[in-house]
Rosetta silent file (secondary structure, phi, psi, omega in degrees, C-alpha in Angstrom):
SEQUENCE: MQDQNLGGSPVMDRQRALVRAIERWRDARIEEYWIGVSYMGPAVNRFGDHELTVVKGELWHRWDGQWRKIARGSDYWLFSVPGAFAWARDVLRRTQGSGQPQPTLELEFDETLGYVKRMRLTAAGRDASNFTFEVRRFGRGPHPAFTGQGVGG
SCORE:     score description
SCORE:     0.000 S_00000001
   1 L     0.000  135.790  167.450  -22.635   21.976   11.682 S_00000001
   2 L  -121.349  126.464 -155.146  -19.433   21.277   12.690 S_00000001
   3 L   -70.438   -8.303  178.949  -17.363   19.294    9.646 S_00000001
   4 L   -63.548  -60.779  167.390  -14.880   16.976   12.237 S_00000001
   5 L  -131.495   99.554 -170.761  -17.037   14.470   13.358 S_00000001
   6 L   -69.993  -10.626 -170.651  -20.311   13.303   11.002 S_00000001
   7 L   -31.318  -31.650  162.601  -21.038    9.713   12.010 S_00000001
   8 L  -110.748   14.326  172.133  -24.190   10.644   13.007 S_00000001
   9 L   -63.038  148.068  168.805  -24.861   13.197   10.489 S_00000001
  10 L   -50.779 -173.830  165.329  -27.259   12.959    7.739 S_00000001
  11 L   -73.938  -32.588 -161.735  -25.775   12.101    3.959 S_00000001
  12 H   -72.302  -52.865 -178.982  -26.594   15.544    2.611 S_00000001
  13 H   -67.443   15.265  179.984  -24.700   17.263    5.912 S_00000001
  14 H  -103.418  -92.689  154.928  -22.146   15.204    5.190 S_00000001
  15 H   -18.754  -21.236 -165.656  -21.700   16.276    1.578 S_00000001
  16 H  -103.185  -85.051  -53.175  -22.286   19.920    2.281 S_00000001
  17 H  -120.660  -66.762  161.242  -19.816   19.291    5.050 S_00000001
  18 H    -1.221  -97.846  153.201  -17.123   17.468    1.784 S_00000001
  19 H     0.792  -52.876 -173.326  -17.808   20.396   -0.010 S_00000001
  20 H   -87.523  -57.611 -168.940  -16.740   23.148    2.344 S_00000001
  21 H   -43.647 -113.986  158.459  -13.739   20.800    2.923 S_00000001
  22 H    27.577  -69.374 -156.485  -12.939   20.772   -1.070 S_00000001
  23 H   -77.781  -25.933 -173.660  -13.392   24.600   -1.261 S_00000001
  24 H   -81.530  -14.548  170.153  -11.387   25.259    1.960 S_00000001
  25 H   -58.308  -48.130  161.105   -8.369   23.073    0.293 S_00000001
  26 H   -71.037  -13.534  165.165   -8.660   25.307   -2.590 S_00000001
  27 H   -67.474  -37.222 -161.515   -8.735   28.153   -1.246 S_00000001
  28 H   -57.015  -13.252  177.718   -5.629   27.388    0.619 S_00000001
  29 L    38.420   59.505  158.989   -3.959   26.760   -3.417 S_00000001
  30 L   -95.633  130.062 -172.243   -1.202   24.493   -2.245 S_00000001
  31 L  -109.771  -10.345  155.328    0.201   22.561   -5.141 S_00000001
  32 L  -170.480  157.735 -146.771    2.738   20.783   -3.098 S_00000001
  33 E  -165.798  136.744  159.239    2.801   18.902    0.015 S_00000001
  34 E  -100.504 -169.566 -145.799    3.693   16.151    1.241 S_00000001
  35 E  -178.407   91.857 -176.521    1.691   13.477    3.468 S_00000001
  36 E  -105.581  123.419  178.762    1.974   10.402    5.880 S_00000001
  37 E  -123.196  147.733  177.581   -1.162    8.271    6.194 S_00000001
  38 E   -87.728  161.964  143.238   -2.243    5.072    7.943 S_00000001
  39 E  -168.016  141.252  178.897   -4.599    2.268    6.639 S_00000001
  40 E  -128.625  120.396 -167.072   -5.785   -0.496    8.103 S_00000001
  41 L   176.353 -171.340 -162.557   -8.157   -2.332    5.918 S_00000001
  42 L   -86.343  -19.550 -171.200   -9.170   -5.542    3.295 S_00000001
  43 L  -104.221  113.899  173.719   -6.855   -4.424    0.336 S_00000001
  44 H   -60.481  -41.755 -175.827   -3.315   -5.524    1.665 S_00000001
  45 H   -89.388   34.838  156.307   -1.243   -4.307   -0.562 S_00000001
  46 H  -115.402   -2.547  170.514   -2.212   -0.844    0.851 S_00000001
  47 L   -29.870  129.319  145.226   -1.697   -1.903    4.597 S_00000001
  48 E   134.222 -168.751  155.971   -0.039   -0.026    6.280 S_00000001
  49 E  -101.417  149.056 -175.425    1.845    3.316    6.953 S_00000001
  50 E  -156.265  157.076 -153.044    3.154    5.039    3.591 S_00000001
  51 E  -130.512  126.519 -165.441    4.933    8.598    3.214 S_00000001
  52 E  -135.732  134.387  166.669    3.529   10.138   -0.160 S_00000001
  53 E  -130.945 -179.299 -162.374    4.558   14.074   -2.059 S_00000001
  54 E  -144.054  137.626  169.153    2.849   16.199   -4.890 S_00000001
  55 E  -135.173   89.386 -163.336    5.783   17.512   -6.820 S_00000001
  56 L    55.454   13.104  179.503    5.095   19.691   -9.948 S_00000001
  57 L   131.875  -42.083 -169.109    1.950   18.121  -10.543 S_00000001
  58 E   -86.937  138.225  179.646    3.129   14.326   -9.591 S_00000001
  59 E   -64.689 -178.077  167.900    2.430   12.121   -7.322 S_00000001
  60 E  -150.196  136.928  167.199    5.193   10.431   -5.449 S_00000001
  61 E  -132.416  148.621 -167.890    4.870    7.238   -3.044 S_00000001
  62 E  -118.192   91.732  173.811    8.060    6.288   -0.836 S_00000001
  63 E   -96.047  155.121 -172.372    8.433    2.315   -0.791 S_00000001
  64 L     5.572   96.167 -164.267   11.276    0.696    0.444 S_00000001
  65 L    26.694   15.769 -152.205   13.619    4.089    0.852 S_00000001
  66 E  -133.727  131.857  169.876   12.706    4.650   -2.915 S_00000001
  67 E   -77.353  103.963  177.286   10.590    7.216   -4.663 S_00000001
  68 E  -143.730  152.651 -163.429    8.269    6.181   -7.272 S_00000001
  69 L   -90.560  140.140 -153.975    5.923    8.053   -9.355 S_00000001
  70 L  -107.619   86.314  174.006    2.251    7.246   -8.642 S_00000001
  71 L   -56.974  145.760  169.825   -0.418    7.273  -12.121 S_00000001
  72 L   -58.848  139.602 -176.104   -3.886    8.804  -11.419 S_00000001
  73 L    81.089   10.631 -178.380   -6.140    6.587  -10.694 S_00000001
  74 L   -93.824  175.997 -157.894   -3.878    4.140   -9.174 S_00000001
  75 L   -73.284  -28.944 -161.116   -4.433    2.329   -5.661 S_00000001
  76 L  -114.408   15.887  128.277   -2.344    5.031   -3.747 S_00000001
  77 H   -38.763  -86.311  176.915   -3.853    7.711   -5.409 S_00000001
  78 H   -44.145   24.554  146.581   -6.286    7.729   -3.276 S_00000001
  79 H   -86.050  -37.699  178.809   -3.860    8.579   -0.329 S_00000001
  80 L   -40.157 -179.364  173.128   -3.263   12.212   -2.598 S_00000001
  81 H   -86.497  -46.445 -168.370   -5.889   15.221   -0.985 S_00000001
  82 H   -74.748  -31.412 -165.078   -7.646   14.936   -4.217 S_00000001
  83 H   -88.293  -18.419  140.725   -7.829   11.286   -4.400 S_00000001
  84 H   -24.222  -79.018  179.571   -8.721   11.278   -0.788 S_00000001
  85 H   -59.429  -36.139  174.596  -11.989   13.589   -1.470 S_00000001
  86 H   -68.071   -6.896 -167.962  -12.810   11.418   -4.888 S_00000001
  87 H   -83.882  -43.877  157.002  -13.050    8.070   -2.172 S_00000001
  88 H   -43.258  -35.661 -153.586  -15.270   10.259    0.323 S_00000001
  89 H   -81.567  -53.696  170.948  -17.293   11.189   -2.065 S_00000001
  90 H   -93.174   24.826 -168.130  -17.631    7.634   -3.546 S_00000001
  91 H  -116.515  -60.729  175.355  -17.714    5.825   -0.415 S_00000001
  92 H   -34.805  -51.311 -178.348  -20.941    8.604    0.706 S_00000001
  93 H   -49.627  -43.391  173.082  -22.610    7.623   -2.554 S_00000001
  94 H   -81.142  -11.473  178.031  -22.562    3.705   -1.847 S_00000001
  95 H  -112.382   28.109  153.757  -23.739    3.977    1.873 S_00000001
  96 L   -91.345  152.498  165.452  -26.723    6.152    0.988 S_00000001
  97 L    81.866  -29.532 -108.628  -30.253    4.853    0.315 S_00000001
  98 L  -120.625   19.185  129.987  -29.496    1.068   -0.505 S_00000001
  99 L   103.007    8.556 -154.812  -32.291   -0.319    1.828 S_00000001
 100 L  -123.880  128.823  169.662  -29.822   -2.471    3.481 S_00000001
 101 L   -16.169   88.947 -170.275  -28.537   -1.741    7.372 S_00000001
 102 L   -37.846  120.709  167.800  -26.182    1.523    7.027 S_00000001
 103 L   -91.759  164.047  175.922  -22.517    1.041    8.277 S_00000001
 104 E   -69.585  109.847 -179.685  -21.185    3.438   10.270 S_00000001
 105 E  -131.310  110.068  162.153  -18.668    6.453    8.262 S_00000001
 106 E   -92.892  128.539  161.632  -16.821    8.825   10.315 S_00000001
 107 E   -78.447   84.049 -173.309  -15.596   12.089    8.590 S_00000001
 108 E  -142.036  125.281  176.237  -13.332   14.099    9.797 S_00000001
 109 E   -77.750  117.287 -165.688  -11.619   17.212    8.175 S_00000001
 110 L   -63.179  139.682 -179.772   -8.589   19.240    8.776 S_00000001
 111 L   -47.719  -49.724 -158.430  -10.003   22.442   10.143 S_00000001
 112 L  -117.029  -13.617  168.538   -7.957   25.162    8.354 S_00000001
 113 L  -115.094   -7.526  166.286   -6.698   23.123    4.955 S_00000001
 114 L    98.156  -45.001 -147.676   -9.895   20.723    4.160 S_00000001
 115 L   -58.534  149.026  124.071   -7.731   17.379    3.291 S_00000001
 116 E    -4.532  123.931  159.297   -9.499   13.967    4.706 S_00000001
 117 E  -113.097  -37.599  173.962   -7.736   13.751    8.164 S_00000001
 118 E  -169.881  142.524 -178.409   -9.649   10.156    9.021 S_00000001
 119 E  -132.746  122.093 -175.781  -12.118    8.180    7.375 S_00000001
 120 E  -137.459  129.475  163.312  -13.567    4.985    8.884 S_00000001
 121 E  -129.727  156.027 -171.447  -16.147    2.872    7.860 S_00000001
 122 E  -125.252   95.617 -144.005  -17.786    0.067   10.140 S_00000001
 123 L  -145.324   70.900 -170.298  -20.128   -1.847    8.126 S_00000001
 124 L   -39.467  114.514  150.374  -21.160   -4.521   10.734 S_00000001
 125 L   107.674   -9.059 -169.397  -21.055   -8.482    9.638 S_00000001
 126 L  -117.002   52.736  178.165  -18.810   -7.026    6.216 S_00000001
 127 H   -58.158  -22.998 -167.162  -15.198   -7.019    7.303 S_00000001
 128 H   -84.421   28.120 -179.892  -13.927   -7.019    3.980 S_00000001
 129 H  -119.418  -28.649  145.445  -15.969   -3.367    3.309 S_00000001
 130 L   -28.035  100.740  167.958  -14.190   -2.078    6.742 S_00000001
 131 E  -155.528  138.336  170.751  -11.681    0.100    6.670 S_00000001
 132 E   -98.274  153.695  171.469   -9.612    3.493    8.396 S_00000001
 133 E  -148.296  144.862 -149.137   -7.532    6.008    6.706 S_00000001
 134 E  -152.398   96.905  157.274   -5.977    8.013    8.787 S_00000001
 135 E   -62.677  123.248  162.404   -3.195   11.383    8.184 S_00000001
 136 E   -86.367  -36.070 -173.578   -0.824   11.510   10.777 S_00000001
 137 E  -147.148  148.526 -169.237    1.407   13.564    9.421 S_00000001
 138 E  -133.041  110.835 -161.764    1.259   16.958    6.926 S_00000001
 139 E  -127.895  108.096  173.744    3.671   18.966    5.108 S_00000001
 140 E   -63.823  167.687 -151.529    3.740   21.978    2.840 S_00000001
 141 L    59.879 -173.877 -173.311    6.313   21.602    0.021 S_00000001
 142 L   -69.163 -178.003  164.643    8.181   18.597   -1.073 S_00000001
 143 L   -84.562  144.521  176.590    8.682   16.115    1.561 S_00000001
 144 L     4.524  -79.530 -141.466   12.389   16.701    3.290 S_00000001
 145 L  -103.042   28.492  110.770   13.578   13.791    2.260 S_00000001
 146 L   -18.427  109.627 -167.744   12.578   13.636   -1.724 S_00000001
 147 L  -104.086   29.733 -145.215   15.570   13.936   -3.791 S_00000001
 148 L    -3.110   64.512  155.855   13.258   14.488   -6.921 S_00000001
 149 L  -107.391   86.792  173.894   14.607   11.069   -7.831 S_00000001
 150 L   167.282 -177.933 -135.935   13.268    7.561   -8.279 S_00000001
 151 L   -82.914   93.691 -167.428   11.778    4.986  -10.254 S_00000001
 152 L   103.014   23.190  156.479    9.295    6.344  -12.916 S_00000001
 153 L  -140.550    0.000    0.000   10.159    9.727  -13.226 S_00000001
């Protein structure tokens, strides 16, 4: 089974693909990275393009040209690699076997490193549930513009 586009696959196949993606990420042993993501959905505070970096185990979000430390479990934490894995797992759980018309879930993982490249949920008649999360850029090491200083650091 292909991990890339799982929109029409059964839930168990998607869960297995998620587990394989997490294993690829762990096998890569990346401790520091930066990521550029795009989010469109009902969470207005997260809407748009975002730059994040993980340095020395801390997640930082670039906002108005300044880096801000992000607490684990906060909104922007979902945009980190582990956060996106947890988000994908939670969406998979919420969309299975509810007895209601099932929303369409598209999941795409990076073939080499395993991170969530794209996640899109489309639920007919439930616009407040629909969203698209997409990784547009990824790099190893700290973000090139990260200075090691910011708010909360």
